Structures are given as structure tokens and as C-alpha cells.
Coordinates of C-alpha atoms and ligand atoms in Angstrom, one line a residue:
X583 CA -155.8 27.1 121.8
X584 CA -157.9 30.2 121.0
X585 CA -161.6 29.7 120.5
X586 CA -163.8 31.6 118.1
X587 CA -163.2 32.3 114.4
X588 CA -160.1 33.5 112.5
X589 CA -158.9 36.9 113.8
X590 CA -160.1 39.8 111.8
X591 CA -156.6 40.8 110.7
X592 CA -156.0 37.4 109.3
X593 CA -159.3 37.3 107.6
X594 CA -158.4 40.5 105.7
X595 CA -155.0 39.3 104.8
X596 CA -156.2 36.1 103.3
X597 CA -159.3 37.6 101.9
X598 CA -157.4 40.2 99.8
X599 CA -155.1 37.4 98.6
X600 CA -158.0 35.3 97.5
X601 CA -159.6 38.1 95.6
X602 CA -156.3 38.6 93.8
X603 CA -156.1 34.9 93.2
X604 CA -159.5 34.9 91.6
X605 CA -158.7 37.9 89.5
X606 CA -155.5 36.3 88.3
X607 CA -157.3 33.0 87.7
X608 CA -159.9 34.6 85.5
X609 CA -157.3 36.6 83.6
X610 CA -155.1 33.6 82.9
X611 CA -157.9 31.0 82.6
X612 CA -156.9 30.1 79.0
X613 CA -153.6 28.6 80.3
X614 CA -155.5 25.8 82.0
X615 CA -156.7 22.7 80.3
X616 CA -160.5 23.0 79.9
X617 CA -161.1 19.5 81.2
X618 CA -159.2 18.4 84.3
X619 CA -156.4 16.1 83.2
X620 CA -156.7 14.0 86.4
X621 CA -157.5 10.3 86.4
X622 CA -160.5 9.2 88.5
X623 CA -159.5 8.7 92.1
X624 CA -156.3 10.7 91.7
X625 CA -157.4 13.5 94.0
X626 CA -158.9 11.2 96.6
X627 CA -155.7 9.2 96.8
X628 CA -153.5 12.3 97.2
X629 CA -155.3 13.5 100.3
X630 CA -155.0 12.3 103.9
X631 CA -157.4 9.6 105.1
X632 CA -158.3 11.6 108.3
X633 CA -158.9 15.1 109.3
X634 CA -155.9 17.0 111.0
X635 CA -155.8 16.7 114.8
X636 CA -154.6 20.3 115.2
X637 CA -155.8 23.3 113.2
X638 CA -153.5 24.2 110.3
X639 CA -152.1 27.5 109.0
X640 CA -154.3 28.9 106.1
X641 CA -151.2 29.5 103.9
X642 CA -150.6 25.8 104.1
X643 CA -154.2 24.9 103.4
X644 CA -154.2 27.3 100.4
X645 CA -151.0 25.9 99.0
X646 CA -152.5 22.4 99.1
X647 CA -155.6 23.8 97.4
X648 CA -153.4 24.9 94.5
X649 CA -151.4 21.7 94.5
X650 CA -154.1 19.1 94.7
X651 CA -157.6 20.7 94.2
X652 CA -156.8 23.0 91.3
X653 CA -155.6 20.2 88.9
X654 CA -158.9 18.3 89.6
X655 CA -160.9 21.3 88.4
X656 CA -162.7 21.3 85.1
X657 CA -162.7 25.0 84.1
X658 CA -166.3 25.9 83.3
X659 CA -165.3 29.6 82.9
X660 CA -162.7 28.7 80.1
X661 CA -163.7 30.5 76.9
X662 CA -163.4 27.1 75.0
X663 CA -165.7 25.2 77.3
X664 CA -168.3 24.4 74.6
X665 CA -169.7 21.2 76.0
X666 CA -173.1 20.6 77.6
X667 CA -174.3 24.2 78.0
X668 CA -171.5 26.8 78.2
X669 CA -172.0 29.0 81.2
X670 CA -170.0 31.6 83.1
X671 CA -169.8 33.2 86.5
X672 CA -169.7 37.0 86.4
X673 CA -167.5 38.9 88.8
X674 CA -170.4 40.7 90.5
X675 CA -172.1 37.3 90.8
X676 CA -169.1 36.1 92.7
X677 CA -169.4 39.1 95.0
X678 CA -173.0 38.2 95.6
X679 CA -172.0 34.6 96.6
X680 CA -169.4 36.0 99.0
X681 CA -171.8 38.3 100.8
X682 CA -174.5 35.7 100.9
X683 CA -172.1 33.3 102.6
X684 CA -171.2 36.1 105.0
X685 CA -174.8 36.6 106.1
X686 CA -175.5 32.9 106.1
X687 CA -179.2 33.6 106.3
X688 CA -181.8 30.9 105.9
X689 CA -184.9 32.2 104.3
X690 CA -187.7 30.2 105.9
X691 CA -189.8 32.7 107.6
X692 CA -189.9 36.3 106.5
X693 CA -188.4 37.3 109.9
X694 CA -185.4 35.0 109.5
X695 CA -184.6 36.7 106.2
X696 CA -186.6 39.7 105.1
X697 CA -183.7 40.7 102.8
X698 CA -183.8 37.5 100.9
X699 CA -187.6 37.1 100.8
X700 CA -188.2 40.6 99.5
X701 CA -185.2 41.0 97.2
X702 CA -186.1 37.7 95.6
X703 CA -189.6 39.1 94.8
X704 CA -188.2 42.4 93.4
X705 CA -185.5 40.7 91.3
X706 CA -187.8 38.1 89.9
X707 CA -190.4 40.7 89.0
X708 CA -187.6 42.7 87.1
X709 CA -186.6 39.5 85.3
X710 CA -190.2 38.7 84.5
X711 CA -190.6 42.0 82.8
X712 CA -187.4 41.6 81.0
X713 CA -188.6 38.2 79.7
X714 CA -191.9 39.7 78.5
X715 CA -194.0 37.5 80.8
X716 CA -197.3 38.9 82.1
X717 CA -197.9 40.1 85.6
X718 CA -199.9 36.9 86.3
X719 CA -196.6 35.1 87.0
X720 CA -194.8 35.1 90.3
X721 CA -191.3 33.8 90.6
X722 CA -189.6 31.7 93.2
X723 CA -186.0 30.6 93.3
X724 CA -184.8 27.0 93.7
X725 CA -181.4 25.5 93.3
X726 CA -181.7 23.8 89.9
X727 CA -184.2 23.3 87.0
X728 CA -184.6 19.7 88.1
X729 CA -185.9 20.9 91.5
X730 CA -188.0 23.7 89.9
X731 CA -189.7 21.1 87.6
X732 CA -190.2 18.8 90.5
X733 CA -192.2 21.5 92.3
X734 CA -194.2 22.2 89.1
X735 CA -195.1 18.6 88.6
X736 CA -196.0 18.1 92.3
X737 CA -198.3 21.2 91.9
X738 CA -199.9 19.6 88.8
X739 CA -200.5 16.4 90.8
X740 CA -201.9 18.4 93.7
X741 CA -204.3 20.2 91.3
X742 CA -205.8 16.9 90.0
X743 CA -205.6 14.9 93.3
X744 CA -205.5 17.3 96.2
X745 CA -206.3 14.5 98.6
X746 CA -202.9 13.0 97.9
X747 CA -201.5 15.3 100.6
X748 CA -203.5 13.3 103.1
X749 CA -204.0 9.9 101.5
X750 CA -200.7 9.5 99.5
X751 CA -200.3 7.4 96.5
X752 CA -200.3 3.9 98.0
X753 CA -202.8 1.7 99.8
X754 CA -205.7 2.9 97.8
X755 CA -207.1 2.6 94.3
X756 CA -206.2 5.3 91.8
X757 CA -206.4 5.5 88.0
X758 CA -203.1 5.5 86.1
X759 CA -202.0 9.2 86.1
X760 CA -200.4 10.4 82.8
X761 CA -197.8 13.1 82.1
X762 CA -196.9 13.9 78.5
X763 CA -193.7 15.4 77.2
X764 CA -191.6 15.0 74.0
X765 CA -189.0 12.3 73.5
X766 CA -186.5 15.2 73.8
X767 CA -187.6 16.4 77.2
X768 CA -185.0 16.6 79.9
X769 CA -184.5 13.5 82.1
X770 CA -185.3 15.7 85.2
X771 CA -189.0 15.4 84.1
X772 CA -188.8 11.7 84.4
X773 CA -187.0 11.9 87.7
X774 CA -189.6 14.3 89.1
X775 CA -192.5 12.1 88.0
X776 CA -190.9 9.1 89.6
X777 CA -190.2 11.0 92.8
X778 CA -193.8 12.0 93.3
X779 CA -194.8 8.4 93.4
X780 CA -195.6 7.8 89.8
X781 CA -193.7 5.2 87.9
X782 CA -192.2 5.4 84.4
X783 CA -195.4 4.1 83.0
X784 CA -197.1 7.4 83.9
X785 CA -194.7 9.2 81.6
X786 CA -195.7 9.3 77.9
X787 CA -193.0 10.4 75.5
X788 CA -194.6 11.9 72.5
X789 CA -192.7 11.5 69.2
X790 CA -191.3 14.5 67.5
X791 CA -191.2 15.9 64.0
X792 CA -188.2 16.5 61.7
X793 CA -187.4 19.6 63.7
X794 CA -187.4 17.7 66.9
X795 CA -190.7 19.3 68.1
X796 CA -193.4 17.4 69.9
X797 CA -196.1 16.3 67.4
X798 CA -199.1 18.1 68.8
X799 CA -201.6 16.0 66.8
X800 CA -200.1 12.9 68.3
X801 CA -200.3 14.5 71.8
X802 CA -204.0 15.3 71.3
X803 CA -204.7 11.8 70.0
X804 CA -202.9 10.0 72.9
X805 CA -204.6 12.1 75.5
X806 CA -208.0 11.2 74.0
X807 CA -207.1 7.5 73.9
X808 CA -205.8 7.6 77.5
X809 CA -209.1 9.1 78.7
X810 CA -211.1 6.3 77.0
X811 CA -208.8 3.8 78.7
X812 CA -209.8 5.3 82.0
X813 CA -206.3 6.9 82.6
X814 CA -206.0 10.2 84.3
X815 CA -204.0 12.8 82.2
X816 CA -202.8 15.6 84.5
X817 CA -199.8 17.4 83.1
X818 CA -197.9 18.3 79.9
X819 CA -194.3 19.4 79.9
X820 CA -193.3 21.4 76.8
X821 CA -189.7 22.4 76.2
X822 CA -188.4 25.6 74.7
X823 CA -184.7 24.8 74.0
X824 CA -184.2 21.1 74.4
X825 CA -180.9 20.0 75.9
X826 CA -180.0 17.9 72.9
X827 CA -180.6 20.3 70.0
X828 CA -182.4 23.4 71.5
X829 CA -185.5 22.5 69.6
X830 CA -188.7 24.3 70.4
X831 CA -192.0 22.7 71.1
X832 CA -195.1 24.5 69.7
X833 CA -196.2 25.8 73.1
X834 CA -199.1 27.7 71.6
X835 CA -200.8 24.5 70.3
X836 CA -199.8 22.5 73.4
X837 CA -201.4 25.2 75.6
X838 CA -204.6 25.0 73.6
X839 CA -204.7 21.2 74.1
X840 CA -204.0 21.6 77.8
X841 CA -206.8 24.2 78.1
X842 CA -209.3 21.9 76.3
X843 CA -208.4 19.0 78.6
X844 CA -207.8 20.9 81.8
X845 CA -204.2 19.8 82.0
X846 CA -201.4 21.6 83.9
X847 CA -198.8 23.0 81.5
X848 CA -195.2 23.3 82.6
X849 CA -192.7 24.8 80.2
X850 CA -189.1 23.8 80.6
X851 CA -187.0 26.8 79.3
X852 CA -184.1 26.1 81.6
X853 CA -181.5 27.0 79.0
X854 CA -183.2 29.0 76.3
X855 CA -185.5 31.1 78.6
X856 CA -182.7 33.7 78.9
X857 CA -183.0 34.5 75.2
X858 CA -186.5 35.9 75.8
X859 CA -184.9 39.1 77.1
X860 CA -184.3 39.8 73.4
X861 CA -187.4 41.1 71.7
X862 CA -186.3 39.7 68.4
X863 CA -186.2 36.2 69.9
X864 CA -189.7 36.4 71.5
X865 CA -191.4 34.5 68.6
X866 CA -189.7 31.3 69.9
X867 CA -191.6 31.7 73.1
X868 CA -195.1 32.3 71.6
X869 CA -197.7 30.8 73.9
X870 CA -195.6 30.4 77.0
X871 CA -197.7 33.0 78.7
X872 CA -200.4 30.4 78.7
X873 CA -198.4 28.0 80.8
X874 CA -199.1 27.3 84.5
X875 CA -195.4 27.3 85.3
X876 CA -192.1 28.0 83.5
X877 CA -188.6 27.2 84.6
X878 CA -185.6 29.4 83.6
X879 CA -182.0 29.0 84.8
X880 CA -180.1 32.2 85.3
X881 CA -177.2 29.9 86.2
X882 CA -177.1 28.7 82.6
X883 CA -177.2 31.7 80.4
X884 CA -177.5 34.8 82.6
X885 CA -174.0 34.9 84.0
X886 CA -175.0 33.8 87.4
X887 CA -172.8 31.5 89.5
X888 CA -174.3 28.1 90.1
X889 CA -176.9 27.7 91.5
X890 CA -180.0 29.7 90.7
X891 CA -183.1 28.5 89.0
X892 CA -186.3 30.4 88.7
X893 CA -189.8 28.9 88.6
X894 CA -192.5 31.3 87.4
X895 CA -195.9 30.2 88.7
X896 CA -199.4 31.5 87.9
X897 CA -201.2 30.1 90.9
X898 CA -199.0 30.7 93.9
X899 CA -201.8 29.5 96.2
X900 CA -201.7 26.1 94.5
X901 CA -197.9 25.9 95.1
X902 CA -198.5 26.9 98.8
X903 CA -201.3 24.3 99.2
X904 CA -199.0 21.7 97.7
X905 CA -196.2 22.2 100.2
X906 CA -197.3 24.2 103.2
X907 CA -197.1 22.5 106.6
X908 CA -196.4 24.7 109.5
X909 CA -195.1 23.2 112.7
X910 CA -195.9 25.0 115.9
X911 CA -192.4 26.4 116.5
X912 CA -192.5 28.2 113.1
X913 CA -195.9 29.8 113.5
X914 CA -195.8 33.6 113.3
X915 CA -198.4 36.3 113.0
X916 CA -196.7 38.5 110.4
X917 CA -198.5 39.2 107.3
X918 CA -195.7 38.4 105.0
X919 CA -194.5 35.6 102.7
X920 CA -192.8 32.8 104.5
X921 CA -190.8 31.1 101.8
X922 CA -190.7 27.7 103.6
X923 CA -194.4 27.4 102.5
X924 CA -193.5 27.2 98.8
X925 CA -191.3 24.1 98.5
X926 CA -189.6 21.1 100.1
X927 CA -186.8 23.1 101.7
X928 CA -187.2 24.7 105.1
X929 CA -184.2 27.1 104.8
X930 CA -183.1 28.6 101.5
X931 CA -179.9 30.4 100.5
X932 CA -179.9 34.1 99.7
X933 CA -179.6 33.6 96.0
X934 CA -181.4 36.7 94.8
X935 CA -178.5 38.9 95.8
X936 CA -176.2 37.7 93.1
X937 CA -178.8 38.0 90.4
X938 CA -179.8 41.5 91.6
X939 CA -176.1 42.5 91.4
X940 CA -175.8 41.1 87.9
X941 CA -178.9 42.7 86.4
X942 CA -177.9 46.1 87.9
X943 CA -174.3 45.9 86.9
X944 CA -174.9 44.9 83.2
X945 CA -178.3 46.6 82.9
X946 CA -181.0 45.2 80.6
X947 CA -179.1 46.5 77.6
X948 CA -175.9 44.9 78.6
X949 CA -177.5 41.6 79.3
X950 CA -179.3 41.7 75.9
X951 CA -176.1 42.6 74.1
X952 CA -174.3 39.6 75.6
X953 CA -177.0 37.0 74.8
X954 CA -177.2 38.5 71.3
X955 CA -173.5 38.2 70.8
X956 CA -173.6 34.5 71.8
X957 CA -176.3 33.9 69.2
X958 CA -174.3 35.7 66.6
X959 CA -171.2 33.6 67.3
X960 CA -173.2 30.4 67.1
X961 CA -174.6 31.5 63.7
X962 CA -171.1 32.3 62.5
X963 CA -169.8 28.9 63.6
X964 CA -172.7 27.3 61.8
X965 CA -171.8 29.2 58.7
X966 CA -168.3 27.8 58.8
X967 CA -169.7 24.3 59.2
X968 CA -172.1 24.8 56.2
X969 CA -169.3 26.2 54.0
X970 CA -167.0 23.3 54.7
X971 CA -167.2 20.1 52.7
X972 CA -165.7 18.2 55.6
X973 CA -168.5 19.1 58.0
X974 CA -172.3 19.0 58.1
X975 CA -174.9 20.8 60.2
X976 CA -177.4 18.5 61.9
X977 CA -180.0 20.8 63.5
X978 CA -181.3 24.3 63.1
X979 CA -179.3 26.9 65.2
X980 CA -182.1 28.5 67.2
X981 CA -180.1 30.0 70.1
X982 CA -176.3 29.5 70.7
X983 CA -175.9 25.8 70.3
X984 CA -174.5 24.2 67.1
X985 CA -175.1 20.5 66.4
X986 CA -172.8 19.2 63.6
X987 CA -170.5 16.4 62.6
X988 CA -167.5 15.7 60.5
X989 CA -168.8 14.3 57.2
X990 CA -167.4 12.3 54.3
X991 CA -169.7 10.9 51.7
X992 CA -167.5 7.9 51.2
X993 CA -168.1 6.7 54.8
X994 CA -171.1 4.7 56.1
X995 CA -173.3 6.1 58.9
X996 CA -171.5 3.7 61.3
X997 CA -168.1 4.8 60.2
X998 CA -169.2 8.5 60.5
X999 CA -170.3 7.8 64.1
X1000 CA -167.1 6.2 64.9
X1001 CA -165.1 9.0 63.3
X1002 CA -167.0 11.8 65.1
X1003 CA -166.7 10.1 68.5
X1004 CA -163.0 9.8 68.0
X1005 CA -162.8 13.4 66.9
X1006 CA -164.6 14.6 70.0
X1007 CA -162.4 12.5 72.3
X1008 CA -159.2 13.8 70.6
X1009 CA -160.3 17.4 70.9
X1010 CA -161.3 17.0 74.5
X1011 CA -158.2 15.2 75.6
X1012 CA -156.1 18.0 74.1
X1013 CA -157.2 20.2 77.0
X1014 CA -157.7 23.1 74.5
X1015 CA -161.4 22.8 74.2
X1016 CA -164.4 20.8 75.4
X1017 CA -167.2 19.8 73.2
X1018 CA -169.9 17.2 73.9
X1019 CA -172.2 15.1 71.9
X1020 CA -175.8 13.9 71.4
X1021 CA -177.5 11.3 69.3
X1022 CA -179.8 12.7 66.5
X1023 CA -181.7 9.7 65.3
X1024 CA -178.9 7.3 64.7
X1025 CA -176.3 10.0 64.1
X1026 CA -173.6 10.8 66.5
X1027 CA -173.7 14.6 66.6
X1028 CA -171.1 17.0 68.1
X1029 CA -172.5 19.8 70.2
X1030 CA -170.8 23.2 70.5
X1031 CA -172.4 25.6 72.9
X1032 CA -171.6 29.3 73.3
X1033 CA -172.6 31.1 76.5
X1034 CA -169.6 32.3 78.4
X1035 CA -168.7 36.0 79.0
X1036 CA -165.2 35.0 78.2
X1037 CA -165.8 33.6 74.7
X1038 CA -164.9 35.8 71.8
X1039 CA -164.7 35.2 68.0
X1040 CA -161.0 34.3 68.3
X1041 CA -161.8 31.4 70.6
X1042 CA -164.3 30.1 68.1
X1043 CA -161.7 30.3 65.4
X1044 CA -159.4 28.4 67.7
X1045 CA -161.8 25.5 68.2
X1046 CA -162.7 25.4 64.5
X1047 CA -159.0 25.2 63.6
X1048 CA -158.6 22.5 66.2
X1049 CA -161.5 20.4 64.8
X1050 CA -160.1 20.7 61.3
X1051 CA -156.6 19.9 62.2
X1052 CA -157.6 16.9 64.4
X1053 CA -159.8 15.6 61.6
X1054 CA -157.0 15.9 59.1
X1055 CA -154.7 14.0 61.5
X1056 CA -157.2 11.2 62.1
X1057 CA -157.6 10.9 58.3
X1058 CA -153.8 10.6 57.8
X1059 CA -153.6 8.0 60.5
X1060 CA -156.2 5.9 58.8
X1061 CA -154.7 6.0 55.3
Ligands
PLP1101 C1 -180.0 22.0 81.9 C2 -181.4 21.7 81.7 C3 -182.1 21.1 82.8 C4 -181.5 20.8 84.1 O1 -180.9 21.9 84.7 P1 -180.4 21.8 86.3 O2 -180.5 23.2 86.7 O3 -179.0 21.3 86.2 O4 -181.2 20.8 87.0 C5 -183.4 20.9 82.6 N1 -184.0 21.1 81.4 C6 -183.4 21.6 80.3 C7 -184.1 21.9 79.1 C8 -182.0 21.9 80.5 O5 -181.3 22.4 79.4

């Protein structure tokens, strides 16, 4: 048995083959069903119970990958993946991932990863300018928006109760802390609040108006009431581009309320933040420059392979105070940023490389053109919905998500919900497209998201045809 890694010759041979495989895969991606057609447990049951005793030939491993793993893949890069938020991984982003795996650096101290530490600062400063955010913001990369928001909310708690770092949240008397967000805020806000030791009763869901925006007069009133009750308001989370309908909170008014009450303002723009690179979209973001922190996910709508989430923070010292603990073996005397001081992870991946590649390869204009095209396609689809007597638009199309449903005035709301759920399931099980759903009030709404580099107008025509054809079939079955 030889020790050490794969011989260099073998590495090249398989490596070239894998690049060819990926290129073929992306070229032929439409031939795959969008959602894996596997049954739960199918992959697990098809693989051995224990690891092989002896090493295996890579050709054999790869052929098993094609035979067993590939059918269990849901193809997020498929041009008709319209569920959740449609995303895609650009080729240069894939290169970034490969090189980052090759270096395998862990950015904890500057000296363990100068490249990652400094390229992250440069890339996030480029992105900040592209987004039109002021210089007062500094960026830091985490894996996901859930984790970025967790850091933001932990900072907010540290600002109001800095002694928590020493004293914790138990075994002492504290007032009830309160965090406010709209009823449409992402569940990651709830999870983060729970995780920092505050229960659900610390989370206040503010009702929203007919456009699914947080009612700011209600927010102001509730904060005031909470104060008279002796509660301790500490944070407001506003959302630009909610997950359900991409609605937009009035961040400007929310920021004023926060300033008046000395509350930390976190803006969740995980999905829609990317659209701020378009000057004509900036009005949706009015007031976000007054936030204490903002999260944006390049892995959602900036063609970056998962994962890469950016948290922009005004007070980096506060972030550092919240998390910094330096054990003796990590003490250094370099005058440089040590990224381990800015979060819960010690080591972090070299994520900035892929984003740097992507921004350089597409250029600002290229990125703008792509986001703008996605928004155009969404408006086009919404026009088809509006023009059809068989469908109904259920929410404004702010970005590149369309909320709609099949409609028939002869049916009750309950029957419509049933029909739309059936329609979605039929479309999804066809393997030709994937759409998802949300509840808007009591209405079951279909969600069609556009955000992939691979999606063109012809793909939208295909899913529109598929929806119409499936609806017609369901009707005929019924009668
Ligand atoms: C997708 C999304 C999240 C969660 O993103 P992750 O990176 O998967 O944690 C949070 N907030 C909003 C508004 C989102 O759309």
C-alpha cells in the first residue's frame, strides 16, 4: 500500500474528466428532472452499510456517483427551478470553490490566511459600492443569512446588555427583552433570538398592511406599551424582500423609530439585496443606510455557489466586543484583522475568492444586466397571469418573484386552495419544472421565482404552458 495522496498523474487525469463532466452536465441540464425522482430512503438503502476495507479505484467511485448519487440530486441549476428562490452557480464561482478547496486555508488569524482576510475586505468593499451603501459599513462573510442574522441579533443584545458576556442570561433577574419584526420575517430571526437565550415571548410579530409591509404605527405603539410594562426593547428586524412575497418594509420609518428609541436595526435583505446593484431599484432600499447591520446573500441572487452570505455592519468594534475571546495559543502581535474575533467560528473558509472571480468576470455591468433581465422576465410572466382569465396575481412583483394562483370564480376559496395545491404537485412531479407555494392570508399561492443564469424567456414559456395544460387536465378529470 502506498501512503500519501493520489499521484499527480492520476489527479490530472480524473480532474480533466470531472471538468468535462461538469461542462456536459451544465450543457445538458434540461434533460434532468428538476426535482429528484427518488423516494425517501432510496439512496441510503442502495449504498453499503460500512466503509470499504481497501481503497477503491476512482473510476469505480465515480461510476457509482453517476449511478446512485446523481438520481438523488435536485437540480438547482435547472432553468425551470422556480421554487423557493431560484439560484445558480456560475462557472467562475465553481473555479473559486475548487481553488479554495485546494488551499484549504482556515481564516482565523491574519497569518493563517492573509489572502482570505484581505480579499474578503476588498471584495466586500467593491460590493458595498455596487449596492450604493455608504462607507460607514464594513462587510464580513458568513455561511448563510441565518448565521449572519444570528450575529447581528447577538450584537444587538450585547449593545443593550454588555454584561451578558460575563453574567449570561440565567440565574439573575432581567427584564423581558423584546425584538420586533413583521409577521412575514424569516424564521431564522426567531431561531436566532431563541439561540441567544431569549424565548419566543421575546419576539413580537408586528402585523402588516395590505402590501405585506410591517405597520410602522403599530410598531411604534407596541414599543411604547412594552416600555411602560417594564420590558426592554432592544432590536427591530426589517425585511427588504420577504421570503413569502418579496414585500418591502418601510425601512426609512422603521429606522426613525429605532433612532428615537435607541434600538438596534437589522435589515434582512438576504434575497433582494442583490437588486440594489441596479440604480433604478434603489428606491426599494430607501433608509437601509440607517441600519446597524444588513444581510445580503450572494449565494441567492449573485450567481455565487452556496454558501456565501454577507453581513454589513456599522460598528465593527461592537461585533468584535460581542465575540472576541483570544486563547493564549492564538495570541499574536500583528496589527491586522483576525477574523476569528468577529463571529462564533474559529476557522472560516476562503469564500471571498469565488465572489471576487464572479464580480471580475461579469463586471458590474454584466451583473446588473443579469439581475435586470430576471426582473423583466418576472414582469413578463406576471403580465401573462394578469391577461389570463384562468389565473390571478396575488402580490405585487417587486423583484423576480411572482405570487399567483389558478382562479375560477365558480369555486369557493377552499376549493381554490385545493385546486392550486394539486396543480403545484402535478407540475412538480412531472419533473419538468419546480414551483413552490406560500399562504397569503388564507389563500394558497403559487410562487414562481426567476434568478438562474440558465433561465431564458423560452423556459418561462414552457412552465406557463405546463401550468395551463395541467390545469386543463385537472378540470377535465373533475368533470
Ligand atoms: C433565504 C432567506 C433567508 C435564509 O437564508 P439562508 O442563507 O439559507 O440562511 C433569510 N431571510 C430571507 C429574507 C431569505 O429570503
